[in-house]
Amino acid sequence: MSAPAGQRDVAINVATTTLLCAWQRMLFWPEERTLFVADIHLGKAASFRAAGVPMPTGHSGHDLNRISALLSAYQATRLVILGDMVHAQTSYSSALDHHFKAFRALHSGVDMILVRGNHDRHAGDAPPAWGLKIVAEPYLLGPFACCHEPGKAGNSGFELAGHLHPAIRLQTARESVTLPCFWRHAYGIVLPAFGSLTGNFTLRLKPSESAIVIAGQQLHEIKYRE
């Protein structure tokens, strides 16, 4: 399956199959037409506003539109959210409900699975009308153990996880930049945070680890160096 125009995907061979890393902060499994994202944190701005912190509106609708575009472009039939779909209990607003129901109706033929993350557990399960299958980690799907927090798969499969919001710091003698990345470690891959209102955790790679760094619409693999 070809990628949409203007994208640069990196194919990685894992667990007897192939995954595509995309600059839009998602993994795609062509064999099963499955799209993986992590850490969307829908309603994060609303939860800040509820606490009296001024924040702009529109992040949740924007992020759902990004997922919608990816589902259509890759002709995905399954969406797996690797935890932290909703930020907090106060994130469940009428606006978010409207946006998600419209998103779900647009992709009524797509199976949508949420692996509960720590924020989802505190926020409470999404309403049934959102049409999600909500599962605990690890959720086994083919050769993959779908988790939110890295290290929860045990020996149950090649781990796909989120939670950490991984990033890599690149620097020269005079300046530095921190960029989101896919972190490939000994037993799996940690996805970058998908949400547009999320921070990052800067990694220090260890031997045998690598990172696929997202720089605009380009992906670059960086390996451990002494």
PDB file of C-alpha atoms in Angstrom:
ATOM      1  CA  MET A   1       0.000   0.000   0.000  1.00  0.00           C
ATOM      2  CA  SER A   2       1.467   3.362  -0.975  1.00  0.00           C
ATOM      3  CA  ALA A   3       1.704   6.213   1.487  1.00  0.00           C
ATOM      4  CA  PRO A   4      -0.183   9.465   0.851  1.00  0.00           C
ATOM      5  CA  ALA A   5       1.644  12.088  -1.193  1.00  0.00           C
ATOM      6  CA  GLY A   6       4.029  14.269   0.752  1.00  0.00           C
ATOM      7  CA  GLN A   7       4.762  11.717   3.454  1.00  0.00           C
ATOM      8  CA  ARG A   8       7.919   9.841   4.195  1.00  0.00           C
ATOM      9  CA  ASP A   9       7.353   6.586   6.055  1.00  0.00           C
ATOM     10  CA  VAL A  10      10.054   4.347   7.489  1.00  0.00           C
ATOM     11  CA  ALA A  11       9.388   0.610   7.274  1.00  0.00           C
ATOM     12  CA  ILE A  12      10.677  -1.525  10.133  1.00  0.00           C
ATOM     13  CA  ASN A  13      10.607  -5.302  10.250  1.00  0.00           C
ATOM     14  CA  VAL A  14       9.454  -6.603  13.626  1.00  0.00           C
ATOM     15  CA  ALA A  15       7.881  -9.802  14.918  1.00  0.00           C
ATOM     16  CA  THR A  16       7.674 -11.465  11.455  1.00  0.00           C
ATOM     17  CA  THR A  17       5.776  -8.512   9.947  1.00  0.00           C
ATOM     18  CA  THR A  18       6.320  -4.895   8.886  1.00  0.00           C
ATOM     19  CA  LEU A  19       5.275  -1.650  10.518  1.00  0.00           C
ATOM     20  CA  LEU A  20       5.437   1.827   9.033  1.00  0.00           C
ATOM     21  CA  CYS A  21       6.544   4.761  11.183  1.00  0.00           C
ATOM     22  CA  ALA A  22       4.998   7.993   9.930  1.00  0.00           C
ATOM     23  CA  TRP A  23       5.961  11.600  10.590  1.00  0.00           C
ATOM     24  CA  GLN A  24       2.384  12.192  11.805  1.00  0.00           C
ATOM     25  CA  ARG A  25       3.348  10.324  15.020  1.00  0.00           C
ATOM     26  CA  MET A  26       1.628   7.039  14.274  1.00  0.00           C
ATOM     27  CA  LEU A  27       2.439   3.447  13.373  1.00  0.00           C
ATOM     28  CA  PHE A  28       0.658   1.626  10.584  1.00  0.00           C
ATOM     29  CA  TRP A  29       0.471  -2.158  10.187  1.00  0.00           C
ATOM     30  CA  PRO A  30      -0.263  -2.672   6.469  1.00  0.00           C
ATOM     31  CA  GLU A  31      -0.873  -6.418   6.767  1.00  0.00           C
ATOM     32  CA  GLU A  32      -3.871  -5.802   9.034  1.00  0.00           C
ATOM     33  CA  ARG A  33      -4.681  -2.223   7.954  1.00  0.00           C
ATOM     34  CA  THR A  34      -4.280  -1.152  11.576  1.00  0.00           C
ATOM     35  CA  LEU A  35      -3.265   2.294  12.768  1.00  0.00           C
ATOM     36  CA  PHE A  36      -1.679   2.809  16.217  1.00  0.00           C
ATOM     37  CA  VAL A  37      -1.510   6.114  18.100  1.00  0.00           C
ATOM     38  CA  ALA A  38      -0.732   6.950  21.724  1.00  0.00           C
ATOM     39  CA  ASP A  39      -1.340   9.768  24.193  1.00  0.00           C
ATOM     40  CA  ILE A  40      -3.907  11.960  22.451  1.00  0.00           C
ATOM     41  CA  HIS A  41      -5.002  13.635  25.706  1.00  0.00           C
ATOM     42  CA  LEU A  42      -8.330  14.851  24.364  1.00  0.00           C
ATOM     43  CA  GLY A  43      -9.847  17.620  26.446  1.00  0.00           C
ATOM     44  CA  LYS A  44      -6.591  18.648  28.092  1.00  0.00           C
ATOM     45  CA  ALA A  45      -7.199  22.325  27.431  1.00  0.00           C
ATOM     46  CA  ALA A  46     -10.734  22.028  28.818  1.00  0.00           C
ATOM     47  CA  SER A  47      -9.395  20.508  32.030  1.00  0.00           C
ATOM     48  CA  PHE A  48      -6.971  23.416  32.387  1.00  0.00           C
ATOM     49  CA  ARG A  49      -9.790  25.896  31.831  1.00  0.00           C
ATOM     50  CA  ALA A  50     -11.891  24.108  34.448  1.00  0.00           C
ATOM     51  CA  ALA A  51      -9.020  24.704  36.879  1.00  0.00           C
ATOM     52  CA  GLY A  52      -8.977  28.415  36.049  1.00  0.00           C
ATOM     53  CA  VAL A  53      -6.016  28.348  33.675  1.00  0.00           C
ATOM     54  CA  PRO A  54      -6.732  30.180  30.392  1.00  0.00           C
ATOM     55  CA  MET A  55      -6.172  27.919  27.388  1.00  0.00           C
ATOM     56  CA  PRO A  56      -7.251  28.215  23.741  1.00  0.00           C
ATOM     57  CA  THR A  57      -9.963  25.963  22.365  1.00  0.00           C
ATOM     58  CA  GLY A  58      -9.885  23.638  19.370  1.00  0.00           C
ATOM     59  CA  HIS A  59      -7.077  21.184  20.192  1.00  0.00           C
ATOM     60  CA  SER A  60      -9.308  18.121  20.536  1.00  0.00           C
ATOM     61  CA  GLY A  61     -11.195  18.743  17.315  1.00  0.00           C
ATOM     62  CA  HIS A  62      -7.908  19.353  15.518  1.00  0.00           C
ATOM     63  CA  ASP A  63      -6.377  16.097  16.786  1.00  0.00           C
ATOM     64  CA  LEU A  64      -9.452  14.055  15.890  1.00  0.00           C
ATOM     65  CA  ASN A  65      -9.311  15.561  12.405  1.00  0.00           C
ATOM     66  CA  ARG A  66      -5.671  14.481  12.145  1.00  0.00           C
ATOM     67  CA  ILE A  67      -6.602  10.895  13.035  1.00  0.00           C
ATOM     68  CA  SER A  68      -9.527  11.033  10.626  1.00  0.00           C
ATOM     69  CA  ALA A  69      -7.248  12.072   7.784  1.00  0.00           C
ATOM     70  CA  LEU A  70      -4.842   9.220   8.560  1.00  0.00           C
ATOM     71  CA  LEU A  71      -7.616   6.614   8.723  1.00  0.00           C
ATOM     72  CA  SER A  72      -8.823   7.720   5.309  1.00  0.00           C
ATOM     73  CA  ALA A  73      -5.406   8.097   3.706  1.00  0.00           C
ATOM     74  CA  TYR A  74      -4.188   4.674   4.815  1.00  0.00           C
ATOM     75  CA  GLN A  75      -7.587   2.993   4.347  1.00  0.00           C
ATOM     76  CA  ALA A  76      -7.325   1.633   7.881  1.00  0.00           C
ATOM     77  CA  THR A  77      -9.989  -0.728   9.185  1.00  0.00           C
ATOM     78  CA  ARG A  78      -8.758  -0.705  12.790  1.00  0.00           C
ATOM     79  CA  LEU A  79      -7.566   2.030  15.162  1.00  0.00           C
ATOM     80  CA  VAL A  80      -5.705   1.107  18.354  1.00  0.00           C
ATOM     81  CA  ILE A  81      -5.174   3.899  20.880  1.00  0.00           C
ATOM     82  CA  LEU A  82      -2.334   2.982  23.234  1.00  0.00           C
ATOM     83  CA  GLY A  83      -3.689   4.807  26.256  1.00  0.00           C
ATOM     84  CA  ASP A  84      -4.373   8.311  27.523  1.00  0.00           C
ATOM     85  CA  MET A  85      -7.053   9.108  24.972  1.00  0.00           C
ATOM     86  CA  VAL A  86      -8.814  11.506  27.381  1.00  0.00           C
ATOM     87  CA  HIS A  87      -6.833  13.723  29.715  1.00  0.00           C
ATOM     88  CA  ALA A  88      -9.046  14.037  32.803  1.00  0.00           C
ATOM     89  CA  GLN A  89     -12.588  13.656  34.100  1.00  0.00           C
ATOM     90  CA  THR A  90     -13.152  17.377  33.544  1.00  0.00           C
ATOM     91  CA  SER A  91     -12.230  16.861  29.882  1.00  0.00           C
ATOM     92  CA  TYR A  92     -15.618  15.281  29.154  1.00  0.00           C
ATOM     93  CA  SER A  93     -17.411  18.354  27.815  1.00  0.00           C
ATOM     94  CA  SER A  94     -20.383  18.656  25.480  1.00  0.00           C
ATOM     95  CA  ALA A  95     -18.004  19.994  22.822  1.00  0.00           C
ATOM     96  CA  LEU A  96     -15.747  16.937  23.077  1.00  0.00           C
ATOM     97  CA  ASP A  97     -18.765  14.639  22.994  1.00  0.00           C
ATOM     98  CA  HIS A  98     -19.965  16.349  19.820  1.00  0.00           C
ATOM     99  CA  HIS A  99     -16.543  16.156  18.154  1.00  0.00           C
ATOM    100  CA  PHE A 100     -15.994  12.497  19.002  1.00  0.00           C
ATOM    101  CA  LYS A 101     -19.465  11.371  17.921  1.00  0.00           C
ATOM    102  CA  ALA A 102     -18.981  13.137  14.582  1.00  0.00           C
ATOM    103  CA  PHE A 103     -15.554  11.505  14.224  1.00  0.00           C
ATOM    104  CA  ARG A 104     -17.001   8.070  15.048  1.00  0.00           C
ATOM    105  CA  ALA A 105     -19.884   8.464  12.612  1.00  0.00           C
ATOM    106  CA  LEU A 106     -17.451   9.373   9.843  1.00  0.00           C
ATOM    107  CA  HIS A 107     -15.526   6.128  10.483  1.00  0.00           C
ATOM    108  CA  SER A 108     -18.361   3.817  11.483  1.00  0.00           C
ATOM    109  CA  GLY A 109     -16.719   0.884   9.679  1.00  0.00           C
ATOM    110  CA  VAL A 110     -13.449   1.155  11.636  1.00  0.00           C
ATOM    111  CA  ASP A 111     -12.925  -0.970  14.755  1.00  0.00           C
ATOM    112  CA  MET A 112     -11.652   1.334  17.500  1.00  0.00           C
ATOM    113  CA  ILE A 113      -9.839  -0.083  20.518  1.00  0.00           C
ATOM    114  CA  LEU A 114      -8.644   1.883  23.536  1.00  0.00           C
ATOM    115  CA  VAL A 115      -6.009   0.341  25.790  1.00  0.00           C
ATOM    116  CA  ARG A 116      -6.625   2.085  29.112  1.00  0.00           C
ATOM    117  CA  GLY A 117      -3.843   4.390  30.232  1.00  0.00           C
ATOM    118  CA  ASN A 118      -3.320   6.050  33.591  1.00  0.00           C
ATOM    119  CA  HIS A 119      -5.192   9.184  32.494  1.00  0.00           C
ATOM    120  CA  ASP A 120      -8.070   7.087  31.132  1.00  0.00           C
ATOM    121  CA  ARG A 121      -8.401   5.260  34.444  1.00  0.00           C
ATOM    122  CA  HIS A 122      -8.668   8.560  36.321  1.00  0.00           C
ATOM    123  CA  ALA A 123     -10.964  10.154  33.740  1.00  0.00           C
ATOM    124  CA  GLY A 124     -13.364   7.201  33.588  1.00  0.00           C
ATOM    125  CA  ASP A 125     -14.443   5.218  30.546  1.00  0.00           C
ATOM    126  CA  ALA A 126     -15.778   7.026  27.508  1.00  0.00           C
ATOM    127  CA  PRO A 127     -19.561   6.823  26.961  1.00  0.00           C
ATOM    128  CA  PRO A 128     -20.848   3.788  25.025  1.00  0.00           C
ATOM    129  CA  ALA A 129     -22.065   6.076  22.231  1.00  0.00           C
ATOM    130  CA  TRP A 130     -18.428   6.698  21.299  1.00  0.00           C
ATOM    131  CA  GLY A 131     -18.243   3.128  20.000  1.00  0.00           C
ATOM    132  CA  LEU A 132     -14.953   2.072  21.557  1.00  0.00           C
ATOM    133  CA  LYS A 133     -13.772  -1.320  22.695  1.00  0.00           C
ATOM    134  CA  ILE A 134     -12.011  -0.537  25.963  1.00  0.00           C
ATOM    135  CA  VAL A 135      -9.425  -3.058  27.147  1.00  0.00           C
ATOM    136  CA  ALA A 136      -6.722  -3.491  29.786  1.00  0.00           C
ATOM    137  CA  GLU A 137      -3.031  -3.834  29.020  1.00  0.00           C
ATOM    138  CA  PRO A 138      -1.528  -5.915  27.576  1.00  0.00           C
ATOM    139  CA  TYR A 139      -3.995  -6.309  24.711  1.00  0.00           C
ATOM    140  CA  LEU A 140      -2.760  -9.029  22.361  1.00  0.00           C
ATOM    141  CA  LEU A 141      -3.154  -8.402  18.647  1.00  0.00           C
ATOM    142  CA  GLY A 142      -1.307 -10.779  16.352  1.00  0.00           C
ATOM    143  CA  PRO A 143       2.388 -10.700  17.337  1.00  0.00           C
ATOM    144  CA  PHE A 144       1.931  -7.467  19.291  1.00  0.00           C
ATOM    145  CA  ALA A 145       1.271  -6.769  22.953  1.00  0.00           C
ATOM    146  CA  CYS A 146      -0.469  -3.403  23.005  1.00  0.00           C
ATOM    147  CA  CYS A 147       0.190  -1.499  26.217  1.00  0.00           C
ATOM    148  CA  HIS A 148       0.134   2.006  27.566  1.00  0.00           C
ATOM    149  CA  GLU A 149       3.100   1.842  29.915  1.00  0.00           C
ATOM    150  CA  PRO A 150       6.302   0.229  28.637  1.00  0.00           C
ATOM    151  CA  GLY A 151       7.233  -2.970  30.414  1.00  0.00           C
ATOM    152  CA  LYS A 152       3.692  -4.280  30.871  1.00  0.00           C
ATOM    153  CA  ALA A 153       3.828  -6.868  28.075  1.00  0.00           C
ATOM    154  CA  GLY A 154       5.959  -9.444  29.862  1.00  0.00           C
ATOM    155  CA  ASN A 155       6.673 -12.222  27.379  1.00  0.00           C
ATOM    156  CA  SER A 156       3.305 -11.941  25.654  1.00  0.00           C
ATOM    157  CA  GLY A 157       4.519 -10.333  22.415  1.00  0.00           C
ATOM    158  CA  PHE A 158       6.432  -7.510  20.776  1.00  0.00           C
ATOM    159  CA  GLU A 159       5.429  -4.480  22.815  1.00  0.00           C
ATOM    160  CA  LEU A 160       3.838  -1.346  21.376  1.00  0.00           C
ATOM    161  CA  ALA A 161       3.399   1.329  24.042  1.00  0.00           C
ATOM    162  CA  GLY A 162       3.100   5.035  24.772  1.00  0.00           C
ATOM    163  CA  HIS A 163       3.050   6.940  28.082  1.00  0.00           C
ATOM    164  CA  LEU A 164       6.585   8.364  27.965  1.00  0.00           C
ATOM    165  CA  HIS A 165       6.157  10.932  25.149  1.00  0.00           C
ATOM    166  CA  PRO A 166       9.720  10.108  23.962  1.00  0.00           C
ATOM    167  CA  ALA A 167      11.976  12.714  22.381  1.00  0.00           C
ATOM    168  CA  ILE A 168      15.635  13.073  21.461  1.00  0.00           C
ATOM    169  CA  ARG A 169      17.832  16.110  22.006  1.00  0.00           C
ATOM    170  CA  LEU A 170      20.060  16.947  19.054  1.00  0.00           C
ATOM    171  CA  GLN A 171      22.804  19.488  19.504  1.00  0.00           C
ATOM    172  CA  THR A 172      25.740  21.218  17.935  1.00  0.00           C
ATOM    173  CA  ALA A 173      28.447  23.214  19.681  1.00  0.00           C
ATOM    174  CA  ARG A 174      26.178  26.271  19.745  1.00  0.00           C
ATOM    175  CA  GLU A 175      22.550  25.144  19.837  1.00  0.00           C
ATOM    176  CA  SER A 176      20.180  22.252  20.445  1.00  0.00           C
ATOM    177  CA  VAL A 177      16.696  21.109  19.565  1.00  0.00           C
ATOM    178  CA  THR A 178      14.463  18.453  21.118  1.00  0.00           C
ATOM    179  CA  LEU A 179      12.325  16.451  18.692  1.00  0.00           C
ATOM    180  CA  PRO A 180       9.679  13.749  19.236  1.00  0.00           C
ATOM    181  CA  CYS A 181      10.634  10.221  18.266  1.00  0.00           C
ATOM    182  CA  PHE A 182       9.730   6.563  18.081  1.00  0.00           C
ATOM    183  CA  TRP A 183      11.922   4.808  20.639  1.00  0.00           C
ATOM    184  CA  ARG A 184      12.937   1.275  19.652  1.00  0.00           C
ATOM    185  CA  HIS A 185      14.285  -0.727  22.583  1.00  0.00           C
ATOM    186  CA  ALA A 186      15.069  -4.378  23.238  1.00  0.00           C
ATOM    187  CA  TYR A 187      11.497  -5.655  23.408  1.00  0.00           C
ATOM    188  CA  GLY A 188       9.343  -3.099  21.611  1.00  0.00           C
ATOM    189  CA  ILE A 189       8.598   0.399  20.383  1.00  0.00           C
ATOM    190  CA  VAL A 190       7.349   3.413  22.317  1.00  0.00           C
ATOM    191  CA  LEU A 191       5.344   5.820  20.180  1.00  0.00           C
ATOM    192  CA  PRO A 192       5.607   9.616  20.393  1.00  0.00           C
ATOM    193  CA  ALA A 193       2.651  11.433  21.929  1.00  0.00           C
ATOM    194  CA  PHE A 194       0.048  12.130  19.252  1.00  0.00           C
ATOM    195  CA  GLY A 195      -1.752  14.989  21.001  1.00  0.00           C
ATOM    196  CA  SER A 196      -0.924  18.536  19.958  1.00  0.00           C
ATOM    197  CA  LEU A 197      -1.022  19.705  23.585  1.00  0.00           C
ATOM    198  CA  THR A 198       1.527  17.344  25.138  1.00  0.00           C
ATOM    199  CA  GLY A 199       5.081  17.618  26.417  1.00  0.00           C
ATOM    200  CA  ASN A 200       8.071  15.359  25.799  1.00  0.00           C
ATOM    201  CA  PHE A 201      10.442  13.192  27.820  1.00  0.00           C
ATOM    202  CA  THR A 202      14.038  13.402  26.585  1.00  0.00           C
ATOM    203  CA  LEU A 203      15.661   9.984  26.176  1.00  0.00           C
ATOM    204  CA  ARG A 204      19.249   8.866  26.534  1.00  0.00           C
ATOM    205  CA  LEU A 205      19.731   5.906  24.231  1.00  0.00           C
ATOM    206  CA  LYS A 206      21.381   2.757  25.550  1.00  0.00           C
ATOM    207  CA  PRO A 207      23.309   0.121  23.579  1.00  0.00           C
ATOM    208  CA  SER A 208      21.049  -1.790  21.146  1.00  0.00           C
ATOM    209  CA  GLU A 209      18.479   1.044  21.215  1.00  0.00           C
ATOM    210  CA  SER A 210      17.605   3.482  18.441  1.00  0.00           C
ATOM    211  CA  ALA A 211      15.223   6.340  17.757  1.00  0.00           C
ATOM    212  CA  ILE A 212      13.339   7.372  14.647  1.00  0.00           C
ATOM    213  CA  VAL A 213      13.214  11.141  15.027  1.00  0.00           C
ATOM    214  CA  ILE A 214      10.452  13.304  13.575  1.00  0.00           C
ATOM    215  CA  ALA A 215      11.829  16.487  12.033  1.00  0.00           C
ATOM    216  CA  GLY A 216       8.962  18.258  10.327  1.00  0.00           C
ATOM    217  CA  GLN A 217       7.786  15.843   7.641  1.00  0.00           C
ATOM    218  CA  GLN A 218      11.012  13.851   7.637  1.00  0.00           C
ATOM    219  CA  LEU A 219      12.055  10.820   9.670  1.00  0.00           C
ATOM    220  CA  HIS A 220      15.669  10.110  10.608  1.00  0.00           C
ATOM    221  CA  GLU A 221      16.995   7.061  12.441  1.00  0.00           C
ATOM    222  CA  ILE A 222      19.512   7.682  15.200  1.00  0.00           C
ATOM    223  CA  LYS A 223      21.398   4.848  16.849  1.00  0.00           C
ATOM    224  CA  TYR A 224      23.239   4.655  20.151  1.00  0.00           C
ATOM    225  CA  ARG A 225      26.735   6.108  20.071  1.00  0.00           C
ATOM    226  CA  GLU A 226      29.389   6.040  22.771  1.00  0.00           C
TER     227      GLU A 226
END
